[in-house]
PDB file of C-alpha atoms and ligand atoms in Angstrom:
ATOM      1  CA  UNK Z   2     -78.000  92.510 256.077  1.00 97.00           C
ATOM      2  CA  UNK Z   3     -75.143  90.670 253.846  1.00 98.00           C
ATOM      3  CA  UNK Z   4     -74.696  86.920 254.221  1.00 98.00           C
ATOM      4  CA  UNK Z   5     -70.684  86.027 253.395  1.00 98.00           C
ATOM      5  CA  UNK Z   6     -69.234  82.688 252.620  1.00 97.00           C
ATOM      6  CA  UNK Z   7     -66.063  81.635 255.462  1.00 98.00           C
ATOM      7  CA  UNK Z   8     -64.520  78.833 253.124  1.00 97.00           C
ATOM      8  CA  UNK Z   9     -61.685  78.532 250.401  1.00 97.00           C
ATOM      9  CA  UNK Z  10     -63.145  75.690 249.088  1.00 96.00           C
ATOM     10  CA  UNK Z  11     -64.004  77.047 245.837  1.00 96.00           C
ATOM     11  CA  UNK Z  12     -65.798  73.589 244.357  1.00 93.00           C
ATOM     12  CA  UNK Z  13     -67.982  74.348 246.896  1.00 91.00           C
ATOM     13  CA  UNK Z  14     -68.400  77.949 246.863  1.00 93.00           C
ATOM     14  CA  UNK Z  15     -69.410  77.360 242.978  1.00 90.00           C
ATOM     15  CA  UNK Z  16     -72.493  75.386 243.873  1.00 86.00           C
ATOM     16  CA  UNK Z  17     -73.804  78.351 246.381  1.00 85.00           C
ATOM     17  CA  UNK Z  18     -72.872  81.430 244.568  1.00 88.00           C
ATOM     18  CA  UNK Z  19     -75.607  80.415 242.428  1.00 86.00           C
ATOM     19  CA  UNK Z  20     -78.086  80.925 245.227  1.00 90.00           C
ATOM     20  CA  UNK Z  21     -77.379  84.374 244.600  1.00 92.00           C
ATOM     21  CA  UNK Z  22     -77.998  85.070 248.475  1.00 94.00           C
ATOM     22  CA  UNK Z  23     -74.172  85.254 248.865  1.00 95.00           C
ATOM     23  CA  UNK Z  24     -72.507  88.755 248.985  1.00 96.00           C
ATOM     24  CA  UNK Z  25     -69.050  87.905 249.389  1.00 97.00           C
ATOM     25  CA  UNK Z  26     -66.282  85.591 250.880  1.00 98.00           C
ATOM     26  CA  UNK Z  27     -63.444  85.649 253.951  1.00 98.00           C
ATOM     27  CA  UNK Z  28     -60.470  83.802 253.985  1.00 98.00           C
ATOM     28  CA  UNK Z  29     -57.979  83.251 256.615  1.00 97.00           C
ATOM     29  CA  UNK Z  30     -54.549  80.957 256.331  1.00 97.00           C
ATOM     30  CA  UNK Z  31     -56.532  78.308 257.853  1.00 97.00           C
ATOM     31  CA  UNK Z  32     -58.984  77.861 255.653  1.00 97.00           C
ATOM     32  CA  UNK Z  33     -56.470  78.034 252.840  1.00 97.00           C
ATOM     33  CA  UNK Z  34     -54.692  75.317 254.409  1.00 97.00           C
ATOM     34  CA  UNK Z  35     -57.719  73.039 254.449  1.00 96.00           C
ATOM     35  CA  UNK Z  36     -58.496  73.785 250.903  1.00 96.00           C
ATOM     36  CA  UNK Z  37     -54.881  72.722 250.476  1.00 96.00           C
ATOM     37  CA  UNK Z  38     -54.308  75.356 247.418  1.00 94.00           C
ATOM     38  CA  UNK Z  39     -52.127  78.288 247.512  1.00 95.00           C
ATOM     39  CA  UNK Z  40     -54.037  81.593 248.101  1.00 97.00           C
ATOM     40  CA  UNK Z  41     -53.669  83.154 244.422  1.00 98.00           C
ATOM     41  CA  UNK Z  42     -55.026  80.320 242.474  1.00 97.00           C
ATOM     42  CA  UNK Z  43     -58.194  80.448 245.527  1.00 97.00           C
ATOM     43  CA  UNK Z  44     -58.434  84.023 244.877  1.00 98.00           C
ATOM     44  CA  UNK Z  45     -58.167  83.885 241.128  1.00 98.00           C
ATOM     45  CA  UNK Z  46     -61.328  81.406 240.866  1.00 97.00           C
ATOM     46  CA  UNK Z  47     -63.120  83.121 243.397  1.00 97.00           C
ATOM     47  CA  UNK Z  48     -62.720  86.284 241.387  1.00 97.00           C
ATOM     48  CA  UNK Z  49     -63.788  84.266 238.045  1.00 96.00           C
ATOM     49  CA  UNK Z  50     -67.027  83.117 239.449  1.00 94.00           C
ATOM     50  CA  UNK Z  51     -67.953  86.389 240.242  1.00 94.00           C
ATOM     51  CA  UNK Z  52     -67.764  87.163 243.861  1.00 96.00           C
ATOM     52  CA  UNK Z  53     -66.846  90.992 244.099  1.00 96.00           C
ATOM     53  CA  UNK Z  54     -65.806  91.043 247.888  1.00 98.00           C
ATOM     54  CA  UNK Z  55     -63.181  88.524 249.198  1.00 98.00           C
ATOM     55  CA  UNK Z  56     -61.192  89.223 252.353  1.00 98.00           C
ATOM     56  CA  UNK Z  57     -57.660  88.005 252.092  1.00 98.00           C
ATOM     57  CA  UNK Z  58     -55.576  88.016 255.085  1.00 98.00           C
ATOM     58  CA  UNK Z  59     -51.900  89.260 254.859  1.00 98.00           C
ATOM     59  CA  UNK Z  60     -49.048  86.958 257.194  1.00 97.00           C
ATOM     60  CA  UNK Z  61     -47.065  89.752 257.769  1.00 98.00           C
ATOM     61  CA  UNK Z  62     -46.006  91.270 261.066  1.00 96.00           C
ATOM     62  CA  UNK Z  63     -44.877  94.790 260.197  1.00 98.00           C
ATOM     63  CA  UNK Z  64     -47.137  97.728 258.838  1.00 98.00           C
ATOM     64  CA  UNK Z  65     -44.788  97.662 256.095  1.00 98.00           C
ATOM     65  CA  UNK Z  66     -45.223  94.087 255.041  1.00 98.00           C
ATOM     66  CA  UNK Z  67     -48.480  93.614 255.153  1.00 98.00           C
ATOM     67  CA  UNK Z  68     -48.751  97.144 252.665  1.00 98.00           C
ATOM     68  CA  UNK Z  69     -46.819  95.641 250.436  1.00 98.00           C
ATOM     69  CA  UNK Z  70     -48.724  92.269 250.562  1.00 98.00           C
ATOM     70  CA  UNK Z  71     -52.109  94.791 250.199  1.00 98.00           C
ATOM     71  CA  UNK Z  72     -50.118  96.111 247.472  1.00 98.00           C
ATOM     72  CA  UNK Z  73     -49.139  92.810 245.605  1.00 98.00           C
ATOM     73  CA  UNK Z  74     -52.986  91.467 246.235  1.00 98.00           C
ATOM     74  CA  UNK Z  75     -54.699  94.624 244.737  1.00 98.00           C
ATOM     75  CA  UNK Z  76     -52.475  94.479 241.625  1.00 98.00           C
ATOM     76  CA  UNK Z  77     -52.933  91.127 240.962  1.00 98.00           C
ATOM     77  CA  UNK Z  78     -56.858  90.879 241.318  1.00 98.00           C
ATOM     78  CA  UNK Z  79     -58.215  94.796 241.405  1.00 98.00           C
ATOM     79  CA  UNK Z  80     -61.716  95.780 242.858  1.00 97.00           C
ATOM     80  CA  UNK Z  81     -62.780  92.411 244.341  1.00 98.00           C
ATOM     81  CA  UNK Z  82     -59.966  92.867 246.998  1.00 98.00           C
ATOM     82  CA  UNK Z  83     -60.597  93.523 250.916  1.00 98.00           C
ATOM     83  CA  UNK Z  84     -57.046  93.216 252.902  1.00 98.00           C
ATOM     84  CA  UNK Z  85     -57.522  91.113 256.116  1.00 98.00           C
ATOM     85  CA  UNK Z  86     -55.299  92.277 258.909  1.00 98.00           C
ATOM     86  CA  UNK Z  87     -55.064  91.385 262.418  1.00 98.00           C
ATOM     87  CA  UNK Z  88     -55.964  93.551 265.627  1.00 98.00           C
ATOM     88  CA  UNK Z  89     -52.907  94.747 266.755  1.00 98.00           C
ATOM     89  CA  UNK Z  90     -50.924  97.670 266.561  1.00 98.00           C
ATOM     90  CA  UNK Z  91     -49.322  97.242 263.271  1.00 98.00           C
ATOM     91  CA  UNK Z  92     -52.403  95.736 261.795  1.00 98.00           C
ATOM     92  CA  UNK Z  93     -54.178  98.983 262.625  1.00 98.00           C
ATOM     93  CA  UNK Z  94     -51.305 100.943 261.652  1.00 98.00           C
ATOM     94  CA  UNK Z  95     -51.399  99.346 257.577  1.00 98.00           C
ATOM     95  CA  UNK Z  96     -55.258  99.683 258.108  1.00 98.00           C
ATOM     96  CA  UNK Z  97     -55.378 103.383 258.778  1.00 98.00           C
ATOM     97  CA  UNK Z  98     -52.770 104.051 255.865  1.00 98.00           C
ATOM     98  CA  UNK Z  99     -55.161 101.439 253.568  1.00 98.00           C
ATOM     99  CA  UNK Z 100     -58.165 103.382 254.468  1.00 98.00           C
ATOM    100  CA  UNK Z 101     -56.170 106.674 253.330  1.00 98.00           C
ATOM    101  CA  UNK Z 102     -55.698 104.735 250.024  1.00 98.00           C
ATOM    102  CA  UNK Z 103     -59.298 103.915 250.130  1.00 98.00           C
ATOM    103  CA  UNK Z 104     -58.697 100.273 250.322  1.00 98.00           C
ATOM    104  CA  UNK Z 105     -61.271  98.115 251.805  1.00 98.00           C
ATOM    105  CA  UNK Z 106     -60.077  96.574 254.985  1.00 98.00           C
ATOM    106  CA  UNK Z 107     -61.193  93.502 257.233  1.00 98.00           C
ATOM    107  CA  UNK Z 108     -59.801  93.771 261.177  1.00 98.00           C
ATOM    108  CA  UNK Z 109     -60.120  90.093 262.134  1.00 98.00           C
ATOM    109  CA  UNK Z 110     -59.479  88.842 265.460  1.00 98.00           C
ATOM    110  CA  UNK Z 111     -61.606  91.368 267.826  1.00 98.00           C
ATOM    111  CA  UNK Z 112     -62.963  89.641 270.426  1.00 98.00           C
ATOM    112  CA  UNK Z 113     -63.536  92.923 272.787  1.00 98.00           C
ATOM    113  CA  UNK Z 114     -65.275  96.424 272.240  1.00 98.00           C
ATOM    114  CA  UNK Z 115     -62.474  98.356 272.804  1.00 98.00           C
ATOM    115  CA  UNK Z 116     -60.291  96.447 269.664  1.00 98.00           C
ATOM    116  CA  UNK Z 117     -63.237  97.547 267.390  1.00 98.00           C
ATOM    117  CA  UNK Z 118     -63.521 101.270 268.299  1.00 98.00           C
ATOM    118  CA  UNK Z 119     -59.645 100.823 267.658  1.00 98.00           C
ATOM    119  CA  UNK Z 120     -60.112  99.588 264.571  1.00 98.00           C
ATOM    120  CA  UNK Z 121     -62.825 102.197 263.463  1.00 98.00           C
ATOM    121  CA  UNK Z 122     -60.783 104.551 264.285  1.00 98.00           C
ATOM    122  CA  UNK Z 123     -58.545 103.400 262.188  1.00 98.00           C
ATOM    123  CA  UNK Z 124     -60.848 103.443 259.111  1.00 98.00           C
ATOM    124  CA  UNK Z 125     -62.066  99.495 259.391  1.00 98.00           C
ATOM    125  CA  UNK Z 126     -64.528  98.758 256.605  1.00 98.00           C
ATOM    126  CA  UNK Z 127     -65.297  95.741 258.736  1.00 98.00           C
ATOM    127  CA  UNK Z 128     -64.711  95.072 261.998  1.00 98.00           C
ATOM    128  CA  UNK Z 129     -64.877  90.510 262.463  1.00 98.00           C
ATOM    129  CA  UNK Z 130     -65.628  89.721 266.071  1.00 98.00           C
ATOM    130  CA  UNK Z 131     -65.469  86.003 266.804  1.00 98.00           C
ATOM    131  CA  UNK Z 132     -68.247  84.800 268.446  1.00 98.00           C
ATOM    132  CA  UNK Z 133     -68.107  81.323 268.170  1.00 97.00           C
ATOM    133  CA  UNK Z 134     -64.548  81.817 269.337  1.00 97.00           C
ATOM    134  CA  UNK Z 135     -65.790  83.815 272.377  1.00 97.00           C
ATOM    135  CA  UNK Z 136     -68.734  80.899 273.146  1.00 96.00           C
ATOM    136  CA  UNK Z 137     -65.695  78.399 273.424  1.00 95.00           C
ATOM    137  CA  UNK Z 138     -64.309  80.410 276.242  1.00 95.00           C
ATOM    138  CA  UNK Z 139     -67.444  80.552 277.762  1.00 95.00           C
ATOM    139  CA  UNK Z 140     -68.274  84.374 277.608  1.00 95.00           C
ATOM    140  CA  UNK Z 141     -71.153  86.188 275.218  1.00 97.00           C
ATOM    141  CA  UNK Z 142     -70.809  86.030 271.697  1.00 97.00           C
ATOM    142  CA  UNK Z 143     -74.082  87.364 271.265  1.00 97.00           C
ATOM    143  CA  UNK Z 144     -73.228  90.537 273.674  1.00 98.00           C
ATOM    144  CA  UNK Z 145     -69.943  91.224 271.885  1.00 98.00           C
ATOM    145  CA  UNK Z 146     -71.854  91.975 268.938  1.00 98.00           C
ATOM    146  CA  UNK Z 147     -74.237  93.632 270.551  1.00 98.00           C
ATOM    147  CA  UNK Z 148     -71.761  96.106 272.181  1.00 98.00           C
ATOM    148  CA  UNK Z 149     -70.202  96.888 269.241  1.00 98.00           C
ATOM    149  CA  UNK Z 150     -72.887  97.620 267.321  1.00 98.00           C
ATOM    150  CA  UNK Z 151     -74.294  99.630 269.900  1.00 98.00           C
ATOM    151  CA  UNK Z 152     -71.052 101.941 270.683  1.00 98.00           C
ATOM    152  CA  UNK Z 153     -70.893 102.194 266.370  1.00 98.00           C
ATOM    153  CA  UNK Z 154     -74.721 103.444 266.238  1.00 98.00           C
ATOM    154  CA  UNK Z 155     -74.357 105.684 268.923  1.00 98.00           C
ATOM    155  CA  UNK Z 156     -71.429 107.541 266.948  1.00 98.00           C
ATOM    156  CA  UNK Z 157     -72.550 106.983 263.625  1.00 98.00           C
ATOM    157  CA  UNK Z 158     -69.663 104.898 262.929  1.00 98.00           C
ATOM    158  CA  UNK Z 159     -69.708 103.443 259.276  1.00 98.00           C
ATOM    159  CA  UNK Z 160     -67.203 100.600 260.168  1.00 98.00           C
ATOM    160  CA  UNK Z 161     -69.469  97.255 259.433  1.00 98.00           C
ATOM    161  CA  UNK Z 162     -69.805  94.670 261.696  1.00 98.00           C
ATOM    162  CA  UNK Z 163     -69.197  91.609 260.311  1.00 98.00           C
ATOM    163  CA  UNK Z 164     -69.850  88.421 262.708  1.00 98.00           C
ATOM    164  CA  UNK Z 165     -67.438  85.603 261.892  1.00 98.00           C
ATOM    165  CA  UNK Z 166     -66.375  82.357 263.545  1.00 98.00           C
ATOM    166  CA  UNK Z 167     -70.393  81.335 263.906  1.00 98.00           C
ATOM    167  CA  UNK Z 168     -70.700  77.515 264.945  1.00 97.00           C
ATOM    168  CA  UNK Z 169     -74.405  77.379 264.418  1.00 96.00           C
ATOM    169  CA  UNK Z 170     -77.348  79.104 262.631  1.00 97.00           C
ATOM    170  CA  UNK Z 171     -79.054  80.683 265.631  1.00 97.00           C
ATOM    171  CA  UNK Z 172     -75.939  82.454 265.468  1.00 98.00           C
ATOM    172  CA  UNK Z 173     -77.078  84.420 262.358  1.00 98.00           C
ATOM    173  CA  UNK Z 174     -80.265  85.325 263.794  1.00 98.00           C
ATOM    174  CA  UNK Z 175     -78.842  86.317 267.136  1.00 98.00           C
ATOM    175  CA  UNK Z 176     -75.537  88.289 265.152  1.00 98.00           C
ATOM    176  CA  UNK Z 177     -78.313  89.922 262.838  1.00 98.00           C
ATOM    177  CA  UNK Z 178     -80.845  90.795 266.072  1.00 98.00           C
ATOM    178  CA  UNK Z 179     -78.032  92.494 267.823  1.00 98.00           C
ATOM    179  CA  UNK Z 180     -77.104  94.872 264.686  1.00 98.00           C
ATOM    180  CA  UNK Z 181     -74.618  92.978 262.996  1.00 98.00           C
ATOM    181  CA  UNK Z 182     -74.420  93.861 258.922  1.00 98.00           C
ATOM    182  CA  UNK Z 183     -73.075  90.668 257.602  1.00 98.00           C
ATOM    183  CA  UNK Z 184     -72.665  87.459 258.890  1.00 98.00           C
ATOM    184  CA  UNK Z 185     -69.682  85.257 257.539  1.00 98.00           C
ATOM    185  CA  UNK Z 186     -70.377  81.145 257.849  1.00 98.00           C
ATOM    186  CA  UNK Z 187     -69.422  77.898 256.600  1.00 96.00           C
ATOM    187  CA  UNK Z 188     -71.260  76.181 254.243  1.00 93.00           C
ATOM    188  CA  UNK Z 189     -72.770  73.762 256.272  1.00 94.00           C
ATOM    189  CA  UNK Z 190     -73.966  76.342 258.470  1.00 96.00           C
ATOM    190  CA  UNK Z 191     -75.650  78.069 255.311  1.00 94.00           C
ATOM    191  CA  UNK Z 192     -76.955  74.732 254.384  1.00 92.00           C
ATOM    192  CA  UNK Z 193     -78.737  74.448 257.796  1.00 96.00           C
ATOM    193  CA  UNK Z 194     -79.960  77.859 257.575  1.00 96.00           C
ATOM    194  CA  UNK Z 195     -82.929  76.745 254.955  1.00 95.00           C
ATOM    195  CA  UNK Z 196     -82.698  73.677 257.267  1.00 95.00           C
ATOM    196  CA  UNK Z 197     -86.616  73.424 259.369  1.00 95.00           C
ATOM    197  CA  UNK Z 198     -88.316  69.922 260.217  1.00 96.00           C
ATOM    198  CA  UNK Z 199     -91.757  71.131 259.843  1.00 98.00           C
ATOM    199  CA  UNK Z 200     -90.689  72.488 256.260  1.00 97.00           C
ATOM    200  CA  UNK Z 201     -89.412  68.739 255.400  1.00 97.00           C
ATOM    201  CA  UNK Z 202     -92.958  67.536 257.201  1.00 97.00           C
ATOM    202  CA  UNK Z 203     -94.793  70.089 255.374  1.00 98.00           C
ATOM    203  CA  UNK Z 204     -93.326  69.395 252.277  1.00 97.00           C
ATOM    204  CA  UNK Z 205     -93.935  65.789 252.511  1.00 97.00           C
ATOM    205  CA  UNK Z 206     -97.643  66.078 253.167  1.00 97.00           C
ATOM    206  CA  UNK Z 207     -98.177  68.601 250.221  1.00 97.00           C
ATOM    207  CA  UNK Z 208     -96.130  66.065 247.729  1.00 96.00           C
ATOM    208  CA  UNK Z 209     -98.425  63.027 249.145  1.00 96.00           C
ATOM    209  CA  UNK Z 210    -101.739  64.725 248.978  1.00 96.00           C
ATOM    210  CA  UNK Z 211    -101.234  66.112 245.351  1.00 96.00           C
ATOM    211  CA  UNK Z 212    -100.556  62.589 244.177  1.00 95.00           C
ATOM    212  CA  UNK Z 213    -103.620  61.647 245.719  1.00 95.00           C
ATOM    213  CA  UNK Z 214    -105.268  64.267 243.825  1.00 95.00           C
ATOM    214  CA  UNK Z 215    -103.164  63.743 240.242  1.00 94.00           C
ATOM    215  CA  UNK Z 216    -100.994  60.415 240.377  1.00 82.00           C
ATOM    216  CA  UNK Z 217    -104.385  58.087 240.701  1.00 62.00           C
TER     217      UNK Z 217
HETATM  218  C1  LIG E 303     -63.544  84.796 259.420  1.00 83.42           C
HETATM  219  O1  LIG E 303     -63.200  85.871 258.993  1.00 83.42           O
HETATM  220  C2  LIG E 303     -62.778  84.051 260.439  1.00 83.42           C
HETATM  221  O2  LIG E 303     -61.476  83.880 260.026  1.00 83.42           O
HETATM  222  C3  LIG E 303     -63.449  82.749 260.759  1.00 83.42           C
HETATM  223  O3  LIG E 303     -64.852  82.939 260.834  1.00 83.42           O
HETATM  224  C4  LIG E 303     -62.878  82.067 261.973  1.00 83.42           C
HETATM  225  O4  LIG E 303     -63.671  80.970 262.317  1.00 83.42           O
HETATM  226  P1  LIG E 303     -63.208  79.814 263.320  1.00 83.42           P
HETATM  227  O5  LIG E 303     -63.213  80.345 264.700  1.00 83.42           O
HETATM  228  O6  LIG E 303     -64.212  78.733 263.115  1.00 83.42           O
HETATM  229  O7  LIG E 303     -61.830  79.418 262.874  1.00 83.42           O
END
């Protein structure tokens, strides 16, 4: 059960990683353009605070391109490297020839079943269904996982699923129920995860009564 950071905010990331409940980080050119830094200087401080697995999504739309974009990445910052690529037929293609190379790979963008047996059988270290995505068009996220995780148990598939797009924490605990291995949020997400009103309360009552006991 791995908890990832979704975010390319690395000022941020800085204050979590030292939670030390963080496994690793995904990217996507969104996020980068919110952070509003190019992707090598993100990756480059993400790699210098420490985090050993950050998925970084290649643009390309050719098998070829996005290998030599996995190619340029894995020079440039080694080990902590997992290549992104989307669910499609050239995506799989570079992922099946990664996975030869024993690269890690992330297929992003499944939002069915059938795209993650795909991409397992294309060597996927992770597969990242969207469930948030999915609840906006009003289907299951919840059952996506589940489906998945269920078709990759029953074969003994060692592709990881790795929930992404999650809009709130009950999210997690579903994506985790349903036999997802990692869950990728946003910080404020992980922020609300420690989040519990009768832990505020609780806390509260414990701080007044000891000063009753101590402060005089
Ligand atoms: C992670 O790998 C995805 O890119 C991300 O979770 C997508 O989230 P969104 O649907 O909120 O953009």
């Amino acid at each position: 059960m791995k908890l990832f950071l979704d975010t390319a905010d690395v000022e941020t990331v800085s204050q979590f990683w030292s939670t030390g409940l963080i496994d690793g980080l995904t990217t996507n050119p969104t996020l980068m353009m919110k952070a509003g830094k190019l992707p090598d200087k993100v990756y480059y401080d993400l790699k210098h605070l420490g985090i050993k697995d950050i998925s970084m999504e290649v643009v390309a739309d050719t098998s070829e391109g996005m290998l030599a974009e996995a190619s340029r990445l894995i020079s440039l910052f080694g080990s902590v490297v997992t290549i992104k690529v989307p669910c499609t037929p050239e995506g799989l293609k570079a992922c099946k020839e990664m996975a030869n190379q024993n690269i890690r790979v992330n297929v992003t963008l499944i939002f069915s079943a059938a795209q993650a047996i795909l991409a397992a059988k294309a060597g996927a270290t992770y597969v990242s269904p969207f469930v948030g995505r999915v609840y906006d068009q009003h289907w299951d996220g919840r059952h996506l996982i589940e489906e998945i995780a269920d078709v990759f148990a029953t074969h003994q598939i060692k592709t990881e699923v790795l929930a992404a797009s999650i809009r709130e924490p009950i999210q997690v605990t579903d994506a985790f129920r349903v036999g997802a291995d990692i869950c990728t949020i946003s910080v404020p997400i992980f922020y609300q995860l420690y989040k519990h009103v009768l832990t505020d309360k609780g806390l509260e009552k414990f701080d007044q009564d000891w000063q009753k006991l101590v402060g005089g």
